[in-house]
PDB file of C-alpha atoms and ligand atoms in Angstrom:
ATOM      1  CA  MET U 266     -20.336   0.131  17.824  1.00 72.00           C
ATOM      2  CA  ASN U 267     -18.816   1.706  20.952  1.00 90.00           C
ATOM      3  CA  ILE U 268     -16.633   4.816  20.686  1.00 92.00           C
ATOM      4  CA  THR U 269     -13.346   2.955  21.273  1.00 93.00           C
ATOM      5  CA  ASP U 270     -14.053   0.523  18.438  1.00 95.00           C
ATOM      6  CA  TYR U 271     -15.329   3.308  16.204  1.00 95.00           C
ATOM      7  CA  LEU U 272     -12.180   5.390  16.703  1.00 96.00           C
ATOM      8  CA  SER U 273      -9.831   2.448  16.304  1.00 96.00           C
ATOM      9  CA  THR U 274     -11.415   1.119  13.057  1.00 97.00           C
ATOM     10  CA  ARG U 275     -11.429   4.603  11.462  1.00 98.00           C
ATOM     11  CA  ARG U 276      -7.873   5.261  12.673  1.00 98.00           C
ATOM     12  CA  LYS U 277      -6.667   2.068  11.001  1.00 98.00           C
ATOM     13  CA  LEU U 278      -8.404   2.942   7.719  1.00 98.00           C
ATOM     14  CA  VAL U 279      -6.803   6.396   7.708  1.00 98.00           C
ATOM     15  CA  GLU U 280      -3.355   4.971   8.468  1.00 98.00           C
ATOM     16  CA  GLN U 281      -3.626   2.356   5.705  1.00 98.00           C
ATOM     17  CA  ALA U 282      -4.639   5.054   3.225  1.00 98.00           C
ATOM     18  CA  LEU U 283      -1.849   7.399   4.328  1.00 98.00           C
ATOM     19  CA  ASP U 284       0.643   4.588   3.822  1.00 98.00           C
ATOM     20  CA  GLU U 285      -0.722   4.024   0.317  1.00 98.00           C
ATOM     21  CA  PHE U 286      -0.852   7.700  -0.675  1.00 98.00           C
ATOM     22  CA  LEU U 287       2.434   9.035   0.737  1.00 98.00           C
ATOM     23  CA  PRO U 288       5.681   8.641  -1.223  1.00 98.00           C
ATOM     24  CA  GLY U 289       7.614   5.554  -0.030  1.00 98.00           C
ATOM     25  CA  ALA U 290      10.446   6.025   2.469  1.00 97.00           C
ATOM     26  CA  ASP U 291      12.935   4.721  -0.103  1.00 96.00           C
ATOM     27  CA  GLU U 292      11.760   6.961  -2.929  1.00 98.00           C
ATOM     28  CA  TYR U 293      14.350   9.503  -4.042  1.00 98.00           C
ATOM     29  CA  PRO U 294      15.113  11.905  -2.359  1.00 98.00           C
ATOM     30  CA  ASN U 295      14.734   9.438   0.514  1.00 97.00           C
ATOM     31  CA  LYS U 296      15.516  11.778   3.380  1.00 98.00           C
ATOM     32  CA  ILE U 297      12.479  14.010   2.960  1.00 98.00           C
ATOM     33  CA  HIS U 298      10.122  11.066   2.489  1.00 98.00           C
ATOM     34  CA  LYS U 299      11.543   9.398   5.601  1.00 98.00           C
ATOM     35  CA  ALA U 300      11.062  12.641   7.558  1.00 98.00           C
ATOM     36  CA  MET U 301       7.429  13.010   6.395  1.00 98.00           C
ATOM     37  CA  ARG U 302       6.695   9.404   7.340  1.00 98.00           C
ATOM     38  CA  HIS U 303       8.547   9.731  10.662  1.00 98.00           C
ATOM     39  CA  SER U 304       6.063  12.339  11.872  1.00 98.00           C
ATOM     40  CA  ILE U 305       2.935  10.977  10.178  1.00 98.00           C
ATOM     41  CA  PHE U 306       3.396   7.436  11.510  1.00 98.00           C
ATOM     42  CA  ALA U 307       4.619   8.454  14.967  1.00 97.00           C
ATOM     43  CA  GLY U 308       1.078   7.843  16.256  1.00 92.00           C
ATOM     44  CA  GLY U 309      -1.544  10.409  17.050  1.00 94.00           C
ATOM     45  CA  LYS U 310      -5.254  10.130  17.714  1.00 96.00           C
ATOM     46  CA  ARG U 311      -6.235  10.914  14.097  1.00 98.00           C
ATOM     47  CA  LEU U 312      -9.106  12.993  15.466  1.00 98.00           C
ATOM     48  CA  ARG U 313      -9.374  15.374  12.504  1.00 98.00           C
ATOM     49  CA  PRO U 314      -9.541  12.678   9.778  1.00 98.00           C
ATOM     50  CA  ILE U 315     -12.051  10.752  11.896  1.00 98.00           C
ATOM     51  CA  LEU U 316     -14.197  13.889  12.059  1.00 98.00           C
ATOM     52  CA  VAL U 317     -14.082  14.168   8.247  1.00 98.00           C
ATOM     53  CA  ILE U 318     -15.321  10.580   7.973  1.00 98.00           C
ATOM     54  CA  ALA U 319     -17.957  10.945  10.702  1.00 98.00           C
ATOM     55  CA  SER U 320     -19.548  14.074   9.265  1.00 97.00           C
ATOM     56  CA  CYS U 321     -19.469  12.663   5.728  1.00 98.00           C
ATOM     57  CA  GLU U 322     -21.296   9.549   6.934  1.00 96.00           C
ATOM     58  CA  ILE U 323     -23.786  11.585   8.978  1.00 96.00           C
ATOM     59  CA  VAL U 324     -25.052  13.429   5.921  1.00 96.00           C
ATOM     60  CA  GLY U 325     -25.299  10.245   3.863  1.00 96.00           C
ATOM     61  CA  GLY U 326     -21.810   9.933   2.323  1.00 97.00           C
ATOM     62  CA  THR U 327     -19.433   6.985   2.472  1.00 97.00           C
ATOM     63  CA  ILE U 328     -16.080   6.352   4.152  1.00 97.00           C
ATOM     64  CA  LYS U 329     -14.550   5.898   0.684  1.00 96.00           C
ATOM     65  CA  GLN U 330     -15.649   9.389  -0.336  1.00 97.00           C
ATOM     66  CA  ALA U 331     -14.050  10.867   2.781  1.00 98.00           C
ATOM     67  CA  ILE U 332     -10.691   9.070   2.829  1.00 98.00           C
ATOM     68  CA  PRO U 333      -8.508  11.352   0.618  1.00 98.00           C
ATOM     69  CA  THR U 334      -9.801  14.464   2.440  1.00 98.00           C
ATOM     70  CA  ALA U 335      -9.316  12.731   5.791  1.00 98.00           C
ATOM     71  CA  CYS U 336      -5.688  11.974   4.874  1.00 98.00           C
ATOM     72  CA  ALA U 337      -5.185  15.542   3.647  1.00 98.00           C
ATOM     73  CA  VAL U 338      -6.252  17.080   6.966  1.00 98.00           C
ATOM     74  CA  GLU U 339      -3.985  14.669   8.863  1.00 98.00           C
ATOM     75  CA  CYS U 340      -1.054  15.753   6.649  1.00 98.00           C
ATOM     76  CA  ILE U 341      -1.878  19.405   7.363  1.00 98.00           C
ATOM     77  CA  HIS U 342      -2.177  18.747  11.103  1.00 98.00           C
ATOM     78  CA  THR U 343       1.153  16.895  11.126  1.00 98.00           C
ATOM     79  CA  TYR U 344       2.849  19.712   9.193  1.00 98.00           C
ATOM     80  CA  SER U 345       1.633  22.148  11.849  1.00 98.00           C
ATOM     81  CA  LEU U 346       3.030  19.935  14.637  1.00 98.00           C
ATOM     82  CA  ILE U 347       6.438  19.632  12.920  1.00 98.00           C
ATOM     83  CA  HIS U 348       6.700  23.410  12.509  1.00 98.00           C
ATOM     84  CA  ASP U 349       5.286  24.092  15.961  1.00 96.00           C
ATOM     85  CA  ASP U 350       8.041  21.942  17.526  1.00 97.00           C
ATOM     86  CA  LEU U 351      10.883  23.857  15.839  1.00 98.00           C
ATOM     87  CA  PRO U 352      13.235  25.905  18.057  1.00 97.00           C
ATOM     88  CA  CYS U 353      11.923  29.113  16.439  1.00 96.00           C
ATOM     89  CA  MET U 354       8.346  28.194  17.497  1.00 94.00           C
ATOM     90  CA  ASP U 355       7.484  26.161  20.617  1.00 91.00           C
ATOM     91  CA  ASP U 356      10.827  24.378  20.729  1.00 94.00           C
ATOM     92  CA  ASP U 357       9.813  20.835  21.687  1.00 93.00           C
ATOM     93  CA  ASP U 358      12.070  17.783  21.513  1.00 95.00           C
ATOM     94  CA  LEU U 359       9.343  15.190  21.792  1.00 95.00           C
ATOM     95  CA  ARG U 360       6.185  14.643  19.752  1.00 95.00           C
ATOM     96  CA  ARG U 361       3.805  11.710  19.678  1.00 94.00           C
ATOM     97  CA  GLY U 362       6.113   9.899  22.064  1.00 91.00           C
ATOM     98  CA  ILE U 363       9.199   9.993  19.847  1.00 95.00           C
ATOM     99  CA  PRO U 364      11.847  12.632  19.027  1.00 97.00           C
ATOM    100  CA  ALA U 365      10.404  15.564  17.064  1.00 98.00           C
ATOM    101  CA  CYS U 366      11.175  15.672  13.329  1.00 98.00           C
ATOM    102  CA  HIS U 367      13.938  18.300  13.659  1.00 98.00           C
ATOM    103  CA  LYS U 368      15.661  16.279  16.398  1.00 98.00           C
ATOM    104  CA  VAL U 369      16.064  13.337  14.018  1.00 98.00           C
ATOM    105  CA  PHE U 370      16.471  15.014  10.619  1.00 98.00           C
ATOM    106  CA  GLY U 371      17.702  18.517  11.475  1.00 98.00           C
ATOM    107  CA  GLU U 372      15.855  21.816  11.266  1.00 98.00           C
ATOM    108  CA  GLY U 373      16.189  22.327   7.509  1.00 98.00           C
ATOM    109  CA  ILE U 374      14.664  18.962   6.630  1.00 98.00           C
ATOM    110  CA  ALA U 375      11.959  19.406   9.308  1.00 98.00           C
ATOM    111  CA  VAL U 376      10.876  22.721   7.766  1.00 98.00           C
ATOM    112  CA  LEU U 377      10.790  21.035   4.355  1.00 98.00           C
ATOM    113  CA  ALA U 378       8.948  17.955   5.671  1.00 98.00           C
ATOM    114  CA  GLY U 379       6.246  20.271   7.057  1.00 98.00           C
ATOM    115  CA  ASP U 380       6.085  22.173   3.762  1.00 98.00           C
ATOM    116  CA  ALA U 381       5.976  18.915   1.818  1.00 98.00           C
ATOM    117  CA  LEU U 382       3.096  17.536   3.907  1.00 98.00           C
ATOM    118  CA  LEU U 383       1.116  20.739   3.441  1.00 98.00           C
ATOM    119  CA  THR U 384       1.700  20.644  -0.315  1.00 98.00           C
ATOM    120  CA  PHE U 385       0.949  16.935  -0.484  1.00 98.00           C
ATOM    121  CA  ALA U 386      -2.377  17.544   1.269  1.00 98.00           C
ATOM    122  CA  PHE U 387      -3.462  19.833  -1.561  1.00 98.00           C
ATOM    123  CA  GLN U 388      -2.232  17.316  -4.140  1.00 98.00           C
ATOM    124  CA  LEU U 389      -4.603  14.779  -2.545  1.00 98.00           C
ATOM    125  CA  LEU U 390      -7.445  17.294  -2.520  1.00 98.00           C
ATOM    126  CA  ALA U 391      -6.845  18.238  -6.157  1.00 97.00           C
ATOM    127  CA  ASN U 392      -7.053  14.533  -7.060  1.00 97.00           C
ATOM    128  CA  ASN U 393     -10.106  13.909  -4.882  1.00 97.00           C
ATOM    129  CA  CYS U 394     -12.393  13.040  -7.830  1.00 96.00           C
ATOM    130  CA  LYS U 395      -9.927  10.453  -9.144  1.00 94.00           C
ATOM    131  CA  LEU U 396      -9.240   8.954  -5.708  1.00 95.00           C
ATOM    132  CA  SER U 397     -12.825   8.813  -4.457  1.00 94.00           C
ATOM    133  CA  GLU U 398     -16.366   9.233  -5.698  1.00 88.00           C
ATOM    134  CA  VAL U 399     -16.936  12.939  -5.159  1.00 95.00           C
ATOM    135  CA  SER U 400     -18.187  15.537  -7.617  1.00 96.00           C
ATOM    136  CA  GLU U 401     -15.802  18.154  -9.032  1.00 97.00           C
ATOM    137  CA  HIS U 402     -18.073  20.823  -7.554  1.00 98.00           C
ATOM    138  CA  ASN U 403     -17.762  19.429  -4.016  1.00 98.00           C
ATOM    139  CA  ALA U 404     -14.034  18.719  -4.397  1.00 98.00           C
ATOM    140  CA  LEU U 405     -13.436  22.355  -5.342  1.00 98.00           C
ATOM    141  CA  LYS U 406     -15.537  23.603  -2.434  1.00 98.00           C
ATOM    142  CA  VAL U 407     -13.426  21.480  -0.065  1.00 98.00           C
ATOM    143  CA  ILE U 408     -10.187  22.955  -1.455  1.00 98.00           C
ATOM    144  CA  ALA U 409     -11.510  26.483  -0.863  1.00 98.00           C
ATOM    145  CA  GLU U 410     -12.690  25.489   2.605  1.00 98.00           C
ATOM    146  CA  ILE U 411      -9.438  23.867   3.750  1.00 98.00           C
ATOM    147  CA  SER U 412      -7.102  26.447   2.205  1.00 98.00           C
ATOM    148  CA  LYS U 413      -8.894  29.206   4.094  1.00 98.00           C
ATOM    149  CA  ALA U 414      -8.615  27.268   7.374  1.00 98.00           C
ATOM    150  CA  CYS U 415      -4.838  26.832   6.887  1.00 97.00           C
ATOM    151  CA  GLY U 416      -4.016  30.454   6.165  1.00 98.00           C
ATOM    152  CA  THR U 417      -3.992  33.733   8.042  1.00 98.00           C
ATOM    153  CA  TYR U 418      -7.757  33.449   8.710  1.00 97.00           C
ATOM    154  CA  GLY U 419      -7.124  30.105  10.402  1.00 98.00           C
ATOM    155  CA  LEU U 420      -4.116  28.124  11.628  1.00 97.00           C
ATOM    156  CA  ILE U 421      -1.447  30.677  10.751  1.00 98.00           C
ATOM    157  CA  GLY U 422      -3.452  33.589  12.200  1.00 98.00           C
ATOM    158  CA  GLY U 423      -3.845  31.663  15.470  1.00 97.00           C
ATOM    159  CA  GLN U 424      -0.186  30.702  15.593  1.00 95.00           C
ATOM    160  CA  VAL U 425       0.873  34.328  14.988  1.00 96.00           C
ATOM    161  CA  MET U 426      -1.235  35.544  17.901  1.00 95.00           C
ATOM    162  CA  ASP U 427       0.013  32.642  20.032  1.00 92.00           C
ATOM    163  CA  LEU U 428       3.606  33.772  19.458  1.00 91.00           C
ATOM    164  CA  GLU U 429       2.680  37.427  19.967  1.00 92.00           C
ATOM    165  CA  SER U 430       1.022  36.631  23.301  1.00 90.00           C
ATOM    166  CA  GLU U 431       4.024  34.971  24.941  1.00 86.00           C
ATOM    167  CA  ASN U 432       4.971  36.881  28.110  1.00 86.00           C
ATOM    168  CA  GLN U 433       2.024  39.255  27.648  1.00 87.00           C
ATOM    169  CA  THR U 434      -1.157  39.765  29.635  1.00 87.00           C
ATOM    170  CA  THR U 435      -3.856  38.266  27.443  1.00 87.00           C
ATOM    171  CA  ASP U 436      -7.591  38.997  27.590  1.00 92.00           C
ATOM    172  CA  LEU U 437     -10.331  36.431  26.983  1.00 91.00           C
ATOM    173  CA  ASN U 438     -11.058  37.636  23.432  1.00 93.00           C
ATOM    174  CA  THR U 439      -7.430  37.212  22.346  1.00 94.00           C
ATOM    175  CA  LEU U 440      -7.233  33.833  24.062  1.00 93.00           C
ATOM    176  CA  LYS U 441     -10.394  32.675  22.280  1.00 93.00           C
ATOM    177  CA  TYR U 442      -9.047  34.019  18.980  1.00 95.00           C
ATOM    178  CA  ILE U 443      -5.838  31.994  19.429  1.00 95.00           C
ATOM    179  CA  HIS U 444      -7.658  28.787  20.332  1.00 94.00           C
ATOM    180  CA  GLN U 445     -10.364  29.117  17.695  1.00 95.00           C
ATOM    181  CA  HIS U 446      -7.800  29.721  14.946  1.00 97.00           C
ATOM    182  CA  LYS U 447      -4.710  27.737  15.967  1.00 95.00           C
ATOM    183  CA  THR U 448      -6.700  24.631  16.854  1.00 96.00           C
ATOM    184  CA  GLY U 449     -10.392  25.206  16.152  1.00 97.00           C
ATOM    185  CA  ALA U 450     -10.085  26.115  12.474  1.00 98.00           C
ATOM    186  CA  LEU U 451      -8.758  22.713  11.387  1.00 98.00           C
ATOM    187  CA  ILE U 452     -11.269  20.848  13.553  1.00 98.00           C
ATOM    188  CA  THR U 453     -14.228  22.836  12.197  1.00 98.00           C
ATOM    189  CA  THR U 454     -12.988  22.576   8.618  1.00 98.00           C
ATOM    190  CA  SER U 455     -12.597  18.790   8.998  1.00 98.00           C
ATOM    191  CA  ILE U 456     -16.229  18.502  10.034  1.00 98.00           C
ATOM    192  CA  ARG U 457     -17.443  20.914   7.345  1.00 98.00           C
ATOM    193  CA  SER U 458     -15.376  19.259   4.602  1.00 98.00           C
ATOM    194  CA  GLY U 459     -16.750  15.785   5.348  1.00 98.00           C
ATOM    195  CA  ALA U 460     -20.255  17.189   5.133  1.00 98.00           C
ATOM    196  CA  ILE U 461     -19.545  19.154   1.929  1.00 98.00           C
ATOM    197  CA  LEU U 462     -18.204  15.994   0.229  1.00 98.00           C
ATOM    198  CA  ALA U 463     -21.606  14.415   0.786  1.00 97.00           C
ATOM    199  CA  SER U 464     -23.549  17.511  -0.409  1.00 97.00           C
ATOM    200  CA  ALA U 465     -24.852  18.559   3.008  1.00 97.00           C
ATOM    201  CA  SER U 466     -27.803  20.957   3.107  1.00 96.00           C
ATOM    202  CA  THR U 467     -27.215  24.503   4.360  1.00 97.00           C
ATOM    203  CA  GLN U 468     -29.074  23.649   7.551  1.00 95.00           C
ATOM    204  CA  GLU U 469     -26.914  20.566   8.209  1.00 96.00           C
ATOM    205  CA  LEU U 470     -23.762  22.542   7.472  1.00 97.00           C
ATOM    206  CA  ASP U 471     -24.791  25.336   9.861  1.00 97.00           C
ATOM    207  CA  ILE U 472     -25.364  22.900  12.719  1.00 97.00           C
ATOM    208  CA  LEU U 473     -22.099  21.069  12.056  1.00 98.00           C
ATOM    209  CA  THR U 474     -20.141  24.328  11.810  1.00 98.00           C
ATOM    210  CA  GLU U 475     -21.400  25.535  15.176  1.00 98.00           C
ATOM    211  CA  PHE U 476     -20.724  22.075  16.646  1.00 98.00           C
ATOM    212  CA  GLY U 477     -17.162  22.198  15.232  1.00 98.00           C
ATOM    213  CA  ASN U 478     -16.498  25.644  16.677  1.00 97.00           C
ATOM    214  CA  LEU U 479     -17.486  24.515  20.167  1.00 97.00           C
ATOM    215  CA  LEU U 480     -15.644  21.197  19.862  1.00 97.00           C
ATOM    216  CA  GLY U 481     -12.480  22.985  18.682  1.00 97.00           C
ATOM    217  CA  LEU U 482     -12.545  25.387  21.596  1.00 96.00           C
ATOM    218  CA  ALA U 483     -13.197  22.578  24.086  1.00 96.00           C
ATOM    219  CA  PHE U 484     -10.377  20.535  22.520  1.00 97.00           C
ATOM    220  CA  GLN U 485      -7.849  23.316  23.076  1.00 94.00           C
ATOM    221  CA  ILE U 486      -9.082  24.033  26.616  1.00 96.00           C
ATOM    222  CA  THR U 487      -8.552  20.335  27.436  1.00 96.00           C
ATOM    223  CA  ASP U 488      -5.140  20.558  25.750  1.00 95.00           C
ATOM    224  CA  ASP U 489      -4.274  23.478  28.055  1.00 95.00           C
ATOM    225  CA  ILE U 490      -5.494  21.487  31.069  1.00 96.00           C
ATOM    226  CA  LEU U 491      -3.466  18.428  30.029  1.00 96.00           C
ATOM    227  CA  ASP U 492      -0.366  20.599  29.719  1.00 95.00           C
ATOM    228  CA  VAL U 493      -0.773  21.254  33.457  1.00 95.00           C
ATOM    229  CA  GLU U 494      -2.077  17.893  34.671  1.00 92.00           C
ATOM    230  CA  GLY U 495      -1.118  15.395  31.976  1.00 91.00           C
ATOM    231  CA  ALA U 496       1.631  12.777  31.969  1.00 88.00           C
ATOM    232  CA  LEU U 497       4.445  12.655  29.413  1.00 89.00           C
ATOM    233  CA  GLU U 498       3.895   8.922  28.726  1.00 88.00           C
ATOM    234  CA  LYS U 499       0.263   9.518  27.753  1.00 89.00           C
ATOM    235  CA  LEU U 500       0.674  12.877  26.010  1.00 90.00           C
ATOM    236  CA  GLY U 501       3.768  11.874  24.040  1.00 89.00           C
ATOM    237  CA  LYS U 502       5.052  15.419  24.531  1.00 87.00           C
ATOM    238  CA  THR U 503       6.529  17.347  27.431  1.00 86.00           C
ATOM    239  CA  PRO U 504       3.881  18.779  29.790  1.00 91.00           C
ATOM    240  CA  GLY U 505       4.418  22.127  31.520  1.00 90.00           C
ATOM    241  CA  LYS U 506       5.634  23.918  28.377  1.00 87.00           C
ATOM    242  CA  ASP U 507       2.846  26.534  28.436  1.00 89.00           C
ATOM    243  CA  LYS U 508       3.816  27.767  31.890  1.00 88.00           C
ATOM    244  CA  GLN U 509       7.505  27.650  31.009  1.00 87.00           C
ATOM    245  CA  LYS U 510       6.871  29.863  27.959  1.00 84.00           C
ATOM    246  CA  ASN U 511       4.339  31.995  29.807  1.00 87.00           C
ATOM    247  CA  LYS U 512       1.687  31.163  27.189  1.00 87.00           C
ATOM    248  CA  ALA U 513      -1.845  32.449  26.984  1.00 85.00           C
ATOM    249  CA  THR U 514      -3.970  29.513  28.189  1.00 93.00           C
ATOM    250  CA  PHE U 515      -7.296  28.983  29.951  1.00 95.00           C
ATOM    251  CA  PRO U 516      -5.703  27.624  33.175  1.00 95.00           C
ATOM    252  CA  ALA U 517      -3.348  30.634  33.241  1.00 92.00           C
ATOM    253  CA  LEU U 518      -6.287  33.034  32.934  1.00 92.00           C
ATOM    254  CA  TYR U 519      -8.998  31.190  34.926  1.00 93.00           C
ATOM    255  CA  GLY U 520      -7.316  28.416  36.905  1.00 94.00           C
ATOM    256  CA  LEU U 521      -7.802  24.672  36.438  1.00 95.00           C
ATOM    257  CA  HIS U 522     -11.201  24.302  38.101  1.00 96.00           C
ATOM    258  CA  GLU U 523     -12.862  27.071  36.086  1.00 96.00           C
ATOM    259  CA  SER U 524     -11.194  25.842  32.863  1.00 96.00           C
ATOM    260  CA  LYS U 525     -12.690  22.384  33.375  1.00 96.00           C
ATOM    261  CA  ILE U 526     -16.138  23.914  33.849  1.00 97.00           C
ATOM    262  CA  MET U 527     -15.683  25.940  30.649  1.00 96.00           C
ATOM    263  CA  ALA U 528     -14.624  22.885  28.635  1.00 97.00           C
ATOM    264  CA  GLU U 529     -17.632  20.949  29.921  1.00 97.00           C
ATOM    265  CA  LYS U 530     -19.950  23.843  29.078  1.00 97.00           C
ATOM    266  CA  CYS U 531     -18.645  23.953  25.474  1.00 97.00           C
ATOM    267  CA  ILE U 532     -19.070  20.187  25.102  1.00 97.00           C
ATOM    268  CA  ASN U 533     -22.619  20.220  26.511  1.00 98.00           C
ATOM    269  CA  GLU U 534     -23.569  23.066  24.195  1.00 98.00           C
ATOM    270  CA  ALA U 535     -22.059  21.211  21.239  1.00 98.00           C
ATOM    271  CA  ILE U 536     -23.971  18.043  22.148  1.00 97.00           C
ATOM    272  CA  GLY U 537     -27.206  20.025  22.410  1.00 97.00           C
ATOM    273  CA  LEU U 538     -26.719  21.221  18.822  1.00 97.00           C
ATOM    274  CA  VAL U 539     -26.450  17.757  17.283  1.00 96.00           C
ATOM    275  CA  ARG U 540     -29.156  16.062  19.397  1.00 94.00           C
ATOM    276  CA  PRO U 541     -31.856  17.024  16.859  1.00 91.00           C
ATOM    277  CA  LEU U 542     -29.975  14.955  14.242  1.00 90.00           C
ATOM    278  CA  GLY U 543     -31.172  11.873  16.160  1.00 89.00           C
ATOM    279  CA  GLU U 544     -29.465   8.481  15.887  1.00 90.00           C
ATOM    280  CA  LYS U 545     -27.078   9.561  13.109  1.00 89.00           C
ATOM    281  CA  GLY U 546     -25.707  12.399  15.264  1.00 92.00           C
ATOM    282  CA  GLN U 547     -24.895  10.016  18.125  1.00 95.00           C
ATOM    283  CA  ILE U 548     -21.308   9.441  16.971  1.00 96.00           C
ATOM    284  CA  LEU U 549     -20.569  13.175  17.267  1.00 97.00           C
ATOM    285  CA  ILE U 550     -21.952  13.122  20.817  1.00 97.00           C
ATOM    286  CA  ASN U 551     -19.665  10.200  21.639  1.00 96.00           C
ATOM    287  CA  ILE U 552     -16.644  11.963  20.101  1.00 97.00           C
ATOM    288  CA  ALA U 553     -17.460  15.145  22.070  1.00 97.00           C
ATOM    289  CA  ASN U 554     -17.597  13.200  25.350  1.00 96.00           C
ATOM    290  CA  TYR U 555     -14.359  11.424  24.463  1.00 96.00           C
ATOM    291  CA  ILE U 556     -12.633  14.802  23.958  1.00 96.00           C
ATOM    292  CA  LEU U 557     -13.798  16.058  27.333  1.00 95.00           C
ATOM    293  CA  LYS U 558     -12.546  12.962  29.154  1.00 92.00           C
ATOM    294  CA  ARG U 559      -9.335  12.416  27.194  1.00 89.00           C
ATOM    295  CA  ASN U 560      -5.983  12.019  28.945  1.00 88.00           C
ATOM    296  CA  MET U 561      -3.838  12.060  25.787  1.00 88.00           C
TER     297      MET U 561
HETATM  298  C1  LIG D 821       4.167  28.212   9.086  1.00 77.81           C
HETATM  299  C2  LIG D 821       6.366  28.144  10.397  1.00 77.81           C
HETATM  300  C3  LIG D 821       4.910  27.880  10.325  1.00 77.81           C
HETATM  301  C4  LIG D 821       4.307  27.334  11.371  1.00 77.81           C
HETATM  302  C5  LIG D 821       2.917  27.004  11.407  1.00 77.81           C
HETATM  303  C6  LIG D 821       0.232  26.477  11.991  1.00 77.81           C
HETATM  304  C7  LIG D 821       1.287  26.115  12.948  1.00 77.81           C
HETATM  305  C8  LIG D 821       2.697  26.314  12.662  1.00 77.81           C
HETATM  306  C9  LIG D 821       1.028  25.562  14.096  1.00 77.81           C
HETATM  307  C10 LIG D 821      -0.344  25.244  14.499  1.00 77.81           C
HETATM  308  C11 LIG D 821      -0.446  25.290  15.919  1.00 77.81           C
HETATM  309  C12 LIG D 821      -0.604  24.020  16.639  1.00 77.81           C
HETATM  310  C13 LIG D 821       0.439  22.961  16.599  1.00 77.81           C
HETATM  311  C14 LIG D 821      -1.665  23.919  17.377  1.00 77.81           C
HETATM  312  C15 LIG D 821      -1.825  22.882  18.365  1.00 77.81           C
HETATM  313  C16 LIG D 821      -3.030  22.115  18.150  1.00 77.81           C
HETATM  314  C17 LIG D 821      -3.023  20.893  18.987  1.00 77.81           C
HETATM  315  C18 LIG D 821      -3.847  20.877  20.219  1.00 77.81           C
HETATM  316  C19 LIG D 821      -2.284  19.867  18.629  1.00 77.81           C
HETATM  317  C20 LIG D 821      -2.317  18.534  19.245  1.00 77.81           C
HETATM  318  O1  LIG D 821      -3.338  17.817  18.601  1.00 77.81           O
HETATM  319  P1  LIG D 821      -3.680  16.321  18.970  1.00 77.81           P
HETATM  320  O2  LIG D 821      -3.800  16.180  20.456  1.00 77.81           O
HETATM  321  O3  LIG D 821      -2.377  15.564  18.484  1.00 77.81           O
HETATM  322  O4  LIG D 821      -4.859  15.898  18.162  1.00 77.81           O
HETATM  323  P2  LIG D 821      -2.216  14.078  17.877  1.00 77.81           P
HETATM  324  O5  LIG D 821      -0.761  13.775  18.020  1.00 77.81           O
HETATM  325  O6  LIG D 821      -3.090  13.146  18.656  1.00 77.81           O
HETATM  326  O7  LIG D 821      -2.629  14.171  16.434  1.00 77.81           O
END
């Protein structure tokens, strides 16, 4: 199966499951459920849930085992986008090609929709054994894994340093910290969680963790590049915001050309790590190349 077909079949499975799991738009209190669904079903590449599925399959698990965890990480990712778009954060009006949650439902409901998606993610994870065929032991390990990646040692830590670095001179270590936490943590934890669900060996988990770290960094470098070079119609969000907010980014520190070389270097290193996995690692190689070449 080529990468386009692979991504589109997995994306559809994740979207069907999200539709099944999430409270209906007409369930009381309707407004919050509509707001959650507005942002979840606005589109998106579904990269993180696809990584959960891919790594679960690589170590011998099934798509069915991975689906609730895949949906949980997409809910967490979407919560982070809703909050990131708020006027008190990055202040964006557009997300995934449509008005951001707070532009449609107001700031109060947008904050709550983000909170509700984060909470709902952990509800899914707590019910993992009922929803899919995973052991209680692995389900618990995944909860510990994902909660750490969402907190101050992950997403929140990265976002704090991102805010702190606005209008400041930032060194490479701080920039890497921001990228590895704000973006990388959820990408790495998606890959690790899929593998944990299928009882990966320590050796498999080590390789996948290192792969995830490099992929996460490359993903954010390409995101920085797209903020300079990308088009609104493809990105679904307004380009040029990083420069406007004087953000710490790779192009700001190294220029576009050097940033592209760095992203390619991360991707090649990541690919080198999973080559020894042979045929079953091929999908990760294809996903890595897709990330490097993406325009959205
Ligand atoms: C707790 C108030 C509060 C806020 C938390 C954690 C957080 C806000 C924000 C996380 C930071 C963030 C949004 C990072 C950006 C990561 C990133 C590159 C997002 C875009 O991901 P894509 O391209 O988006 O995968 P799609 O739409 O395709 O899913």
